[in-house]
Short mmCIF file of C-alpha atoms and ligand atoms in Angstrom, two decimals:
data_model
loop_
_atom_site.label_atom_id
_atom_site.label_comp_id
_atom_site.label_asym_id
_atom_site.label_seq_id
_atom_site.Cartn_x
_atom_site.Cartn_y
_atom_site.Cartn_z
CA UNK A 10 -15.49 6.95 17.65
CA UNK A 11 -19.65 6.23 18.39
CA UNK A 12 -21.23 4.33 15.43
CA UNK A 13 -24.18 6.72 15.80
CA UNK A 14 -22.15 9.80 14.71
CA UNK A 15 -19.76 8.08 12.42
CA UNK A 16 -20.04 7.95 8.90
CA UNK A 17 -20.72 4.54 8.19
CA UNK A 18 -23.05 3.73 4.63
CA UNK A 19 -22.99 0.04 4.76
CA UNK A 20 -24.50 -1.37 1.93
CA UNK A 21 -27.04 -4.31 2.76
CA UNK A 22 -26.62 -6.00 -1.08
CA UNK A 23 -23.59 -7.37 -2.91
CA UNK A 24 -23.28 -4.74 -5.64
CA UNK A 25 -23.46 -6.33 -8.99
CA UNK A 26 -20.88 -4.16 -10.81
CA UNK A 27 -18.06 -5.60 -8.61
CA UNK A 28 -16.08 -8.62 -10.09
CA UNK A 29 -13.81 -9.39 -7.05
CA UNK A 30 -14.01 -9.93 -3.30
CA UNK A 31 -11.99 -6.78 -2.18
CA UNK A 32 -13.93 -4.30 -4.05
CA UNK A 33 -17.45 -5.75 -2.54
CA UNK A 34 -16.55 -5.63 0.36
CA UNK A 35 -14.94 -2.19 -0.03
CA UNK A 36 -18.84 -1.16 -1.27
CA UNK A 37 -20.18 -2.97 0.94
CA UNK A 38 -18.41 -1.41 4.50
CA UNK A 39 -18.93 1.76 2.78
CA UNK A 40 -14.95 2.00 2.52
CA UNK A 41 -15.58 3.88 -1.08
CA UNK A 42 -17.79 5.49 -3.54
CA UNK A 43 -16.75 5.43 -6.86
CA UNK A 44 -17.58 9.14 -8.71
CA UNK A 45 -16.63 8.30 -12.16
CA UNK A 46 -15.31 5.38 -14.10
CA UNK A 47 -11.86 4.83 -11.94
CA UNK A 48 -12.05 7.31 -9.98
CA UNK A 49 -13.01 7.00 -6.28
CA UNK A 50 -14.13 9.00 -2.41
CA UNK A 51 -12.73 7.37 0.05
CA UNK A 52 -15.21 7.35 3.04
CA UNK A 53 -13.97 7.74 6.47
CA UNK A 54 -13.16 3.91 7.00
CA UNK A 55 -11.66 3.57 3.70
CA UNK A 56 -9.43 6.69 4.23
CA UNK A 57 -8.14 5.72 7.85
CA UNK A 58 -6.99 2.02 6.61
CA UNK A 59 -5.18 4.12 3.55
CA UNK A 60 -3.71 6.55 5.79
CA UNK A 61 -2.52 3.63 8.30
CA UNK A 62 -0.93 2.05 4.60
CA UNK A 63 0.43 5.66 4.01
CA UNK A 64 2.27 5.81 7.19
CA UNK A 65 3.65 2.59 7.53
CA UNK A 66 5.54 2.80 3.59
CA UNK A 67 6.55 6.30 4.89
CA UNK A 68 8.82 5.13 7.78
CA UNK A 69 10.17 2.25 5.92
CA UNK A 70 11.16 4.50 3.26
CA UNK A 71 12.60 7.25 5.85
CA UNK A 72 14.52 4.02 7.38
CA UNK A 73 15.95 3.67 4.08
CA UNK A 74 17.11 7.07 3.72
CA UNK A 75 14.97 8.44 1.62
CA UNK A 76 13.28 11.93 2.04
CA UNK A 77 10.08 13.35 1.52
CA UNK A 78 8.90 15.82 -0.38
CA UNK A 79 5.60 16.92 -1.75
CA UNK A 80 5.65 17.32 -5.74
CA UNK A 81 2.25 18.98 -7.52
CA UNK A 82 -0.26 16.09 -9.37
CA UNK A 83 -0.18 19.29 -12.53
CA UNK A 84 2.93 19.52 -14.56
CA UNK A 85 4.09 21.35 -17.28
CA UNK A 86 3.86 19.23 -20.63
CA UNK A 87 7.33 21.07 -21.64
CA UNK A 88 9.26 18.93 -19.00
CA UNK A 89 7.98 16.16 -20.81
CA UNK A 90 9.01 17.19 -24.00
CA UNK A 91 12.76 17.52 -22.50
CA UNK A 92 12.74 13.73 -21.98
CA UNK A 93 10.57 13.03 -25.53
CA UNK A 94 7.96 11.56 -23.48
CA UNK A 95 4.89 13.79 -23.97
CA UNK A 96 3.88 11.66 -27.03
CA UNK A 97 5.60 8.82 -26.48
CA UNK A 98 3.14 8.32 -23.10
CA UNK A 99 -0.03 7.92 -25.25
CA UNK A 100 -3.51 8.48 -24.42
CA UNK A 101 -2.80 6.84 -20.34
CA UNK A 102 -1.52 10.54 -20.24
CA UNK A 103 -4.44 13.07 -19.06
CA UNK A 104 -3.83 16.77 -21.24
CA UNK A 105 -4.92 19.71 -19.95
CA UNK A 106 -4.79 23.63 -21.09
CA UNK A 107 -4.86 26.22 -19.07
CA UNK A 108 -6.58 29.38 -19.49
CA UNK A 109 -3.22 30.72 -21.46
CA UNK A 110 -3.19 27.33 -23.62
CA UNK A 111 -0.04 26.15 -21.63
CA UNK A 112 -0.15 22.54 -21.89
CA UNK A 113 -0.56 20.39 -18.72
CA UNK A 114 -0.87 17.07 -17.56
CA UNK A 115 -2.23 15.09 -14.48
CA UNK A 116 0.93 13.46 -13.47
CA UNK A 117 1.40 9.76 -14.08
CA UNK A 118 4.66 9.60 -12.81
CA UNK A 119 7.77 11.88 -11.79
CA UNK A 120 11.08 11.15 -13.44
CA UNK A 121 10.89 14.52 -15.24
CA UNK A 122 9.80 16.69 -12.69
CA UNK A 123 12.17 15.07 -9.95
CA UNK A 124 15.10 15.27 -12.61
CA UNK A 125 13.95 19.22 -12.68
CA UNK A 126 14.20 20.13 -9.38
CA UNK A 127 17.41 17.78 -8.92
CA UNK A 128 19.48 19.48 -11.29
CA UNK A 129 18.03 22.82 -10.14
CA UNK A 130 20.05 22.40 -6.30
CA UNK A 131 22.93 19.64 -6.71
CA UNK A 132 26.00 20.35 -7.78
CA UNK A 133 28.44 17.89 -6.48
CA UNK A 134 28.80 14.04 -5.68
CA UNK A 135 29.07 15.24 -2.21
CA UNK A 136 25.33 15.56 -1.98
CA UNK A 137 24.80 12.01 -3.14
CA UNK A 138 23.34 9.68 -3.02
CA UNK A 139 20.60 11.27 -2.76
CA UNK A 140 16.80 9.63 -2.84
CA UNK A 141 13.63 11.61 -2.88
CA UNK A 142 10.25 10.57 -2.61
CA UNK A 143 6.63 12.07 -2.37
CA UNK A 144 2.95 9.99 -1.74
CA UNK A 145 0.84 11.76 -4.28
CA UNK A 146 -2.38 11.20 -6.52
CA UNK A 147 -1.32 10.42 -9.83
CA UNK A 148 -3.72 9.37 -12.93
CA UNK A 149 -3.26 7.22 -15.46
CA UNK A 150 -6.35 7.38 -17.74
CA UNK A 151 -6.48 3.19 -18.13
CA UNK A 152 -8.03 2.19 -21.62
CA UNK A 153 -9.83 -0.36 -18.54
CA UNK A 154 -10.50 0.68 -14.97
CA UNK A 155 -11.68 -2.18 -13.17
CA UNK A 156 -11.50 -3.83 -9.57
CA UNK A 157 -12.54 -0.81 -7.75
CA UNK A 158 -9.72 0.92 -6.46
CA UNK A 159 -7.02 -2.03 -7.56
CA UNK A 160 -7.21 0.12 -11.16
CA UNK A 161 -8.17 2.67 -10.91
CA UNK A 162 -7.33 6.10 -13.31
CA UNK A 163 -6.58 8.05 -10.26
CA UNK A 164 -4.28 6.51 -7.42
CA UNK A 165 -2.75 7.15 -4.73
CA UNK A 166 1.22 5.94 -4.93
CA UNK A 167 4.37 6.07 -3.85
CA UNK A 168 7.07 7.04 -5.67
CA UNK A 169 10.97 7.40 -4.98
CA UNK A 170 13.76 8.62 -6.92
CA UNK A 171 17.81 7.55 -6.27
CA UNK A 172 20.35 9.87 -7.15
CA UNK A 173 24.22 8.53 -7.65
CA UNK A 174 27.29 9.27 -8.80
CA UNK A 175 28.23 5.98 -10.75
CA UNK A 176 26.04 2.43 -11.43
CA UNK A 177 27.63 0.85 -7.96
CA UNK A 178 26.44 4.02 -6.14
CA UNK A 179 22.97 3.10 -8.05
CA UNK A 180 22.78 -0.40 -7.26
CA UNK A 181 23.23 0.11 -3.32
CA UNK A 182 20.61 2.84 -3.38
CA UNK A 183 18.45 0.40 -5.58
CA UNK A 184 19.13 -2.76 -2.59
CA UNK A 185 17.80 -0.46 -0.14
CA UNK A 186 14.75 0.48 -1.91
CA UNK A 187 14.53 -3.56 -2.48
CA UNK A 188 14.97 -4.42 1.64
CA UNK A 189 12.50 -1.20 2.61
CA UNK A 190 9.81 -3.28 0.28
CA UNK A 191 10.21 -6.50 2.29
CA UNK A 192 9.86 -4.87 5.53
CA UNK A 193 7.20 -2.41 4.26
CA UNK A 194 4.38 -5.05 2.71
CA UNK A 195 5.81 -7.37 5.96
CA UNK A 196 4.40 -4.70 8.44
CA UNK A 197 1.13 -5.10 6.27
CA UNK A 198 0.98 -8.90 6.95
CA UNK A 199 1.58 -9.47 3.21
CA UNK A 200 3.64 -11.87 1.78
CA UNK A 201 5.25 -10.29 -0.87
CA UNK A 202 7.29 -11.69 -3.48
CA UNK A 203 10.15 -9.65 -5.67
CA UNK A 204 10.24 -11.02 -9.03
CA UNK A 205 12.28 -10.03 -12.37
CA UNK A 206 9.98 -8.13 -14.49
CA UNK A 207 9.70 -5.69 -17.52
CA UNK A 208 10.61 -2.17 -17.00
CA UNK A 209 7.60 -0.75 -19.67
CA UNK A 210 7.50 2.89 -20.46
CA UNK A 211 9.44 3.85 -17.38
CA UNK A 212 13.07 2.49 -19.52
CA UNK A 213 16.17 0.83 -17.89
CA UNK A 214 17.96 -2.94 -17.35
CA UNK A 215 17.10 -4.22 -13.93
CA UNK A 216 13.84 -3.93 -12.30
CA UNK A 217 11.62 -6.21 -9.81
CA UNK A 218 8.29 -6.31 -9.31
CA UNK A 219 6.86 -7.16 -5.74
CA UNK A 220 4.32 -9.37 -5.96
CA UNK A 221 1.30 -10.46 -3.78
CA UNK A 222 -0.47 -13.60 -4.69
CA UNK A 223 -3.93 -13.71 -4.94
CA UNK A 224 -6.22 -15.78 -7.60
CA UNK A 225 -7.97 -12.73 -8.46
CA UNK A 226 -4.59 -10.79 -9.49
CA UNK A 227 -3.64 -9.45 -12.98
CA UNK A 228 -0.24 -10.73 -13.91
CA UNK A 229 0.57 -14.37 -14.19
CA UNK A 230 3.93 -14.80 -12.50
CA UNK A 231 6.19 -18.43 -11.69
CA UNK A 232 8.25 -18.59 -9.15
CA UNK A 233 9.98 -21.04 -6.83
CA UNK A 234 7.96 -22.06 -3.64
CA UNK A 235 10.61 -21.29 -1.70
CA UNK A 236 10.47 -17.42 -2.30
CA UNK A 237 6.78 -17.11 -0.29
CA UNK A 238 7.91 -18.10 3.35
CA UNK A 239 11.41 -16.38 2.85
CA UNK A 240 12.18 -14.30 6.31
CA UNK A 241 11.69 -10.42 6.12
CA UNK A 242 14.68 -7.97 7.80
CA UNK A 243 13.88 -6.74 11.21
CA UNK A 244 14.32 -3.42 11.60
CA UNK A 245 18.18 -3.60 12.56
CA UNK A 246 18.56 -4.28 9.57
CA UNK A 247 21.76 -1.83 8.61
CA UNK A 248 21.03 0.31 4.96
CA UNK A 249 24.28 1.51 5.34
CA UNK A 250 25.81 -2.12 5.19
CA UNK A 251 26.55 -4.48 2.50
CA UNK A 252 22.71 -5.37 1.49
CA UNK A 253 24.17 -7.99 -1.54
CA UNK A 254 24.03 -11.15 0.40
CA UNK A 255 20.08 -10.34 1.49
CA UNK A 256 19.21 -9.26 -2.10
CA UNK A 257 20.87 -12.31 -3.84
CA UNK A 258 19.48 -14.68 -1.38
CA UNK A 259 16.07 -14.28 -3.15
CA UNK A 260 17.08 -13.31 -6.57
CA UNK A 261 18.53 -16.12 -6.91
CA UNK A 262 15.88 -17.81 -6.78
CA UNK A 263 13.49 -18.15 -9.53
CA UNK A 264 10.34 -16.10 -9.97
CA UNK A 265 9.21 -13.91 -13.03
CA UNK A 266 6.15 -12.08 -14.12
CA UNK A 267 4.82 -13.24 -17.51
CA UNK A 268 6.51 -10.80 -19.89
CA UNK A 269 10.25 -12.25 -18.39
CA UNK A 270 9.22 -15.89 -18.18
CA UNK A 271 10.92 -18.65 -19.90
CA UNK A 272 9.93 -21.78 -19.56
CA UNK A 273 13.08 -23.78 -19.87
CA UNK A 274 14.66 -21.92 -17.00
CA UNK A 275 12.42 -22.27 -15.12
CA UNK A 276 12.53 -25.79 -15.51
CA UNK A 277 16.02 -26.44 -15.31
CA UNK A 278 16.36 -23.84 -12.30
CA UNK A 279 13.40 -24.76 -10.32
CA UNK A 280 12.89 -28.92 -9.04
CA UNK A 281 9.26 -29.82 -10.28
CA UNK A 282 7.83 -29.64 -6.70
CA UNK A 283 8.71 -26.77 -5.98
CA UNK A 284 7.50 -24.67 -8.99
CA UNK A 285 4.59 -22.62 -8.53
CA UNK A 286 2.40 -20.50 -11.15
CA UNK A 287 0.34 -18.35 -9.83
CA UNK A 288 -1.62 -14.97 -10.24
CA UNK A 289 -0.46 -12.25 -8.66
CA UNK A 290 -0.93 -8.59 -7.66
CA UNK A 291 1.79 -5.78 -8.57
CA UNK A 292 1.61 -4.30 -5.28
CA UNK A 293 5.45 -2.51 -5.87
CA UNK A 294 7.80 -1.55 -8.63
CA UNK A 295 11.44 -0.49 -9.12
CA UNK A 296 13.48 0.15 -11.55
CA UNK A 297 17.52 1.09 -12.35
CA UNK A 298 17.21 3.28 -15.29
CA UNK A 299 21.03 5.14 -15.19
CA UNK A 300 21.18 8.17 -17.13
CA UNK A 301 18.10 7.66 -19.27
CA UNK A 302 16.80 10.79 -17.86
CA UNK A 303 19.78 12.67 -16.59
CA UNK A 304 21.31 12.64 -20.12
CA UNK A 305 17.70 13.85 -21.91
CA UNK A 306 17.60 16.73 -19.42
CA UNK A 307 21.22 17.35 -18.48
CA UNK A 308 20.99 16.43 -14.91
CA UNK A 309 25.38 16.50 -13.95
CA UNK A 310 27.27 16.30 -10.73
CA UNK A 311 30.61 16.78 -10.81
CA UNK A 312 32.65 13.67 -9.38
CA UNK A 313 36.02 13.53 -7.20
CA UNK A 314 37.65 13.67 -10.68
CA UNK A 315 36.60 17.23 -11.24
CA UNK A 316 34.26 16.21 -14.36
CA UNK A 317 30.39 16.30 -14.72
CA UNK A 318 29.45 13.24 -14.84
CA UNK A 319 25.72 12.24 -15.76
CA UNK A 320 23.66 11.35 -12.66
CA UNK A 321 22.30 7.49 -12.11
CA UNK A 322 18.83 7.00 -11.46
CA UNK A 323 16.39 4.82 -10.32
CA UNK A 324 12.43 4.88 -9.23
CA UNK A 325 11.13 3.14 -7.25
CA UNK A 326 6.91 3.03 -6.90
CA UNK A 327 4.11 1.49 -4.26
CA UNK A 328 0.50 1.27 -5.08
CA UNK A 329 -0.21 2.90 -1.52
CA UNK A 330 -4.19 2.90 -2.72
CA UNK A 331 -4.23 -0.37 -4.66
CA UNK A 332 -2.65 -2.10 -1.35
CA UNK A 333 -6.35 -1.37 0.61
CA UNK A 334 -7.55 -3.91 -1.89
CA UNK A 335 -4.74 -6.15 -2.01
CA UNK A 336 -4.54 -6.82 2.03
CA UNK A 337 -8.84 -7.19 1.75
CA UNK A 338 -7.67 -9.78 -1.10
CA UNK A 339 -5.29 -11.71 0.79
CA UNK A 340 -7.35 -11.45 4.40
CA UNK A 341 -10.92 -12.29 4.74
CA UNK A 342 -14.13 -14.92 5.04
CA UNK A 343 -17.61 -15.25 4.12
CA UNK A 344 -18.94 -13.05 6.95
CA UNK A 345 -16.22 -9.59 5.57
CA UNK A 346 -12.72 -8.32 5.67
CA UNK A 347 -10.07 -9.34 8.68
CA UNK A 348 -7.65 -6.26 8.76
CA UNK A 349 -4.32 -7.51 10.46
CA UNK A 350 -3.72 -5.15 13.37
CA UNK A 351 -1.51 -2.61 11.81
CA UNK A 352 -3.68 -1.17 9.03
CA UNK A 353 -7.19 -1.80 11.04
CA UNK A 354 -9.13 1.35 10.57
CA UNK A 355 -10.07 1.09 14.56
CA UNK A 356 -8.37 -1.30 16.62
CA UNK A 357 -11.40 -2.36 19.02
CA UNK A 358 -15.20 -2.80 18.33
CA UNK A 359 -17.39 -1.97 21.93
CA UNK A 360 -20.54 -4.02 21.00
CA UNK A 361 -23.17 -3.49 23.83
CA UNK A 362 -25.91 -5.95 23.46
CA UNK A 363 -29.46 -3.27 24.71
CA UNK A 364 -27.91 -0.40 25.60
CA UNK A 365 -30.45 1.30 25.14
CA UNK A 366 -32.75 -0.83 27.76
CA UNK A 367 -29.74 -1.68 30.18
CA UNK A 368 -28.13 1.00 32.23
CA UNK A 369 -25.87 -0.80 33.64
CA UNK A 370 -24.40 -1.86 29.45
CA UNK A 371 -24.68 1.55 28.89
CA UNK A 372 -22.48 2.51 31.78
CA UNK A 373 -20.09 -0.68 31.47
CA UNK A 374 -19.71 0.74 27.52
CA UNK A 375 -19.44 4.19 28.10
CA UNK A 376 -16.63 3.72 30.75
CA UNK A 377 -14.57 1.10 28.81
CA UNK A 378 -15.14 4.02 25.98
CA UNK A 379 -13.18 6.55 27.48
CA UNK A 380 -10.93 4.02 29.50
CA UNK A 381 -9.48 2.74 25.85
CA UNK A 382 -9.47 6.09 24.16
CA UNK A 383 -7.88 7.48 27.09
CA UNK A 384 -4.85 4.84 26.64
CA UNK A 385 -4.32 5.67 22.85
CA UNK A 386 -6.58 2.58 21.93
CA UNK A 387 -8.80 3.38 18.49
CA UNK A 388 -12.09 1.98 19.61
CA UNK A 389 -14.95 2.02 17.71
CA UNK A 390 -18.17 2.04 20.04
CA UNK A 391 -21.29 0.51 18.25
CA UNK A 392 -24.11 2.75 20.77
CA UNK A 393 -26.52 2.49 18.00
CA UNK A 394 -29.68 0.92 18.71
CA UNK A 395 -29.88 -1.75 16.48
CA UNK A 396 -30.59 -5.97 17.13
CA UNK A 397 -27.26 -7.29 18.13
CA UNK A 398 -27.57 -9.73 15.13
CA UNK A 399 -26.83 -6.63 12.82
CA UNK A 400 -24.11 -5.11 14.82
CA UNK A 401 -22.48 -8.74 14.94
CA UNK A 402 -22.61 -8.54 10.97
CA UNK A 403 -21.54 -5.81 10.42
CA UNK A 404 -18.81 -5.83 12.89
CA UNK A 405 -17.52 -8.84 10.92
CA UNK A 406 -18.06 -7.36 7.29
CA UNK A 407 -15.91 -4.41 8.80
CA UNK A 408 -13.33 -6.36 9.80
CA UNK A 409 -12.33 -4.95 12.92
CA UNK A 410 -9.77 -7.21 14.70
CA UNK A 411 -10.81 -7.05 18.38
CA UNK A 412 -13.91 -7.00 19.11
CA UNK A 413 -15.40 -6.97 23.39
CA UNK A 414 -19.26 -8.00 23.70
CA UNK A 415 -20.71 -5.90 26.46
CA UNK A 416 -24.29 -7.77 27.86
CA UNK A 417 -26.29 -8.48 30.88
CA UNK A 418 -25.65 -11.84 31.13
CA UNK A 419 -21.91 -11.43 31.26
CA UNK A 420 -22.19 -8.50 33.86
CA UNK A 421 -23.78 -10.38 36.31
CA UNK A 422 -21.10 -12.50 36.56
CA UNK A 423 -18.40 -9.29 36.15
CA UNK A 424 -17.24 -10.51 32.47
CA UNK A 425 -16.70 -9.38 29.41
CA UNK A 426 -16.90 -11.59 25.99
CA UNK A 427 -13.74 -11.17 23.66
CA UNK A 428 -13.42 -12.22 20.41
CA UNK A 429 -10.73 -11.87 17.76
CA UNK A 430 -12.42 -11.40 14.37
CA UNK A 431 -9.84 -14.94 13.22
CA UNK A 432 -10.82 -17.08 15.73
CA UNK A 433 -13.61 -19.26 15.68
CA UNK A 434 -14.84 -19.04 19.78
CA UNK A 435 -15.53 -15.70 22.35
CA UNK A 436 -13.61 -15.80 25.76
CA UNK A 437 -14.75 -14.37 28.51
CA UNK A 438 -12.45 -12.26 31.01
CA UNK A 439 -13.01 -9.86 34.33
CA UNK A 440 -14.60 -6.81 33.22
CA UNK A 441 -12.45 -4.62 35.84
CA UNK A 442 -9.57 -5.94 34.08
CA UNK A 443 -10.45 -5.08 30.78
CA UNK A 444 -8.12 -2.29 29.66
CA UNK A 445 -4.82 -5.25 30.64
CA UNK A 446 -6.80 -7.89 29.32
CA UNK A 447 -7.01 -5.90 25.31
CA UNK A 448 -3.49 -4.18 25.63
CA UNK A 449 -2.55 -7.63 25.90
CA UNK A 450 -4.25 -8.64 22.93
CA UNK A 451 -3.15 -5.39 21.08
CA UNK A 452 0.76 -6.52 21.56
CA UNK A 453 0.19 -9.77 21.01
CA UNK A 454 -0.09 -9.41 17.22
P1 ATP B 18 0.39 -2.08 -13.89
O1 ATP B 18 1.34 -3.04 -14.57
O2 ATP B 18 -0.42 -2.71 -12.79
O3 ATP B 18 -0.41 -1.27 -14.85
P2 ATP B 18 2.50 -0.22 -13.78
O4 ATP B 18 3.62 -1.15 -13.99
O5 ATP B 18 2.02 0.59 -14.88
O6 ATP B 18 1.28 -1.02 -13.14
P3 ATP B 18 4.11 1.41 -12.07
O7 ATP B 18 4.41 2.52 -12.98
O8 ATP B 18 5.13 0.39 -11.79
O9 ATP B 18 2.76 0.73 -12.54
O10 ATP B 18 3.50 2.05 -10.72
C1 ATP B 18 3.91 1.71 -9.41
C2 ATP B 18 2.79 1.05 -8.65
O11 ATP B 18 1.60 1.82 -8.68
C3 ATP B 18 2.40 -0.29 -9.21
O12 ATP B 18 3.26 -1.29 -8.72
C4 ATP B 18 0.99 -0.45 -8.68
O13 ATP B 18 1.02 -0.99 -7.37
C5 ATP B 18 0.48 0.95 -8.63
N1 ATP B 18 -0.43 1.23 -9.75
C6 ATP B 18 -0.08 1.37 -11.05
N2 ATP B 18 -1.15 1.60 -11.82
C7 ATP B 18 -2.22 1.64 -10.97
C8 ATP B 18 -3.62 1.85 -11.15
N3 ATP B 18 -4.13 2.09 -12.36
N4 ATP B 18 -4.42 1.83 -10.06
C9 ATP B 18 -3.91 1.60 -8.83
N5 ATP B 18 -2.60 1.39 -8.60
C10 ATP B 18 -1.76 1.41 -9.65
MG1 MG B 19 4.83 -1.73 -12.82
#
């Protein structure tokens, strides 16, 4: 991509409506545009890190076993009724009529309309388990939308759903969905944290919250120290094997959000050096709910035994929009955000220093251009004609996580200046090498 076609509004001030670091510096790379009170555009970089987030929770959920489908943000308020939760779900619930005074709703969730379409097709336990999932908008309308896109009324989310025959059948599909959350924030460069939490509106027993620490986060949570540095599952890890061991390893530890705290066990369970309280960012969700849903809208299967028996659920939610912030949270400096390599919105920034005066930049950065695109490389080329100083800042506030200074002064020796946007010095390497030099770099990380 060229800078000078791109659609880039960087904003030169701090805007003054923005309490936290992620959502300046989402304003300020131009990464967003908020439309109404909690509900945003996402701008061409903000929608290529989201769609990088998308992809990467969609093939740890597919390694998991789950499948994806597509369910509709409008459903019918009459589902809801089924399961008694039209009124129970308040005013977070957004009511619409249509032009035949049906009742609607903006979706804030799925249970209901999953359980629908379940018991619509399966039959038998042969089909099971079974565990669906979609990546849709939903929209909550919070009494308090606030940190930019971290909460916002409409959102972009993740959301599974488990099918089983009996509560063992539940809790294996319910360790799987707990192992594809390690690896998935993992991939992100996040350390996450699982921690026992409150299952809200949503109903059930057991449910974990995954956690990403951050001072600027909205749940208080404790937890034992030893949780944070915990090794994540490579990806031979087996979701067909015995997952217990892997799962209890960590739960066994102690961490809770605020609502299941207690104090005394945490004491007791937890040596004094090794307790930590903390703020924290709900980055993940999921719950074992049973039949609380199959039994409100008759969802059966009939078991080996011959009988229906009711089906056992569980759901299992990512904030796939509310992550954008969360990584910007937990990665950057003064000078702007530092995307780890696997959600940057371009891998490479091409910053020629007078390209504009210099043929030979323009030709050095023209031909490194196409050499990187040409490999598969996402390079962003900055061919504006700016002063360097403001392509420097901006490449920083960006975030961008290679960047390659093309300039005179380098050329006439044949090099290049490299600089990873962490690291505190440039390096300079051959120019007729450059294409090795950044796949190099690229694998590295
Ligand atoms: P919270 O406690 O933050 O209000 P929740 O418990 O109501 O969230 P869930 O129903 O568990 O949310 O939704 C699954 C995930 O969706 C959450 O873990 C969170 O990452 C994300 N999410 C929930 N509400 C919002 C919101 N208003 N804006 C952005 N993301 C959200
Ligand atoms: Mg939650």
């Amino acid at each position: 991509m060229r800078l000078s076609r791109y659609f880039l509004p960087i904003l030169k001030d701090t805007p003054a409506e923005a309490q936290i670091v992620s959502h300046r510096l989402m304003l300020r790379a131009g990464m967003i545009r908020q439309e109404a009170a909690g509900i945003y555009a996402w701008l061409p970089l903000g929608l290529r890190v989201m769609k990088k987030i998308e992809q990467i929770v969609r093939e740890e959920q597919n390694r998991a076993g789950a499948v994806e489908l597509l369910m509709p943000t409008l459903q019918q308020a009459d589902l809801w009724r089924e399961s008694e939760r039209y009124d129970d779900y308040g005013k977070e619930m957004l009511r619409i009529k249509d032009r035949h005074e049906r009742d609607l709703l903006y979706g804030p969730t799925n249970e209901e309309m999953v359980t629908e379409i379940f018991r619509a097709y399966v039959r038998s336990y042969k089909s099971l388990p079974l565990n669906l999932y979609h990546i849709q908008w939903k929209f909550r309308d919070e009494i308090r939308p606030r940190f930019g896109i971290m909460r916002g009324r409409e959102f972009l989310m993740k959301d599974a759903y488990s099918f089983d025959l009996d509560p063992a059948g539940a809790r294996r599909a319910y360790n799987r969905m707990f192992v594809a959350y390690l690896r998935t924030f993992a991939r992100m460069g996040l350390k996450s944290v699982p921690m026992r939490a409150d299952t809200g509106p949503i109903g059930g027993e057991l449910s974990h919250e995954f956690i990403v620490l951050a001072d600027t986060g909205e749940s208080q949570v404790y937890c034992d120290k030893t949780l944070i540095d915990m090794p994540v599952p490579d990806e031979t890890v087996d979701f067909d094997g015995d997952l217990e061991p892997l799962i209890r390893a960590r739960t066994d530890l102690y961490a809770a959000t605020e609502e299941k705290h207690d104090a005394a066990e945490f004491e007791t369970r937890v040596p004094e050096d090794r307790r930590l309280s903390a703020r924290g960012i709900e980055v993940g969700h999921i719950f074992y709910f049973g039949t609380k849903y199959s039994k409100a809208m008759k969802a059966v299967v009939a078991g080996p035994d011959g009988q229906d028996h009711f089906v056992e659920m569980g759901s299992y939610g990512i904030g796939v929009s509310r992550l954008v912030g969360a990584i910007i949270e937990a990665s950057h400096d003064e000078a702007g955000i530092i995307w780890p390599d696997a959600v940057a919105p371009f891998q490479v920034i091409l910053t020629p220093i007078n390209m504009h005066k210099s043929t030979r930049v323009a030709e050095t950065s023209e031909k490194l251009y196409r050499q990187l695109t040409a490999a598969g490389i996402e390079v962003l080329l900055d061919d504006r004609d700016v002063r360097p100083g403001v392509k420097f800042a901006e490449a920083e506030l960006i975030g961008i996580p290679h960047r390659v200074v093309i300039g005179d002064r380098g050329l006439e020796a044949g090099k290049l200046e490299y600089r990873h946007r962490r690291a505190a010095e440039s390096v300079e390497f051959a120019s007729d090498e450059a294409l090795a030099f950044l796949q190099e770099r690229l694998r590295g990380r």
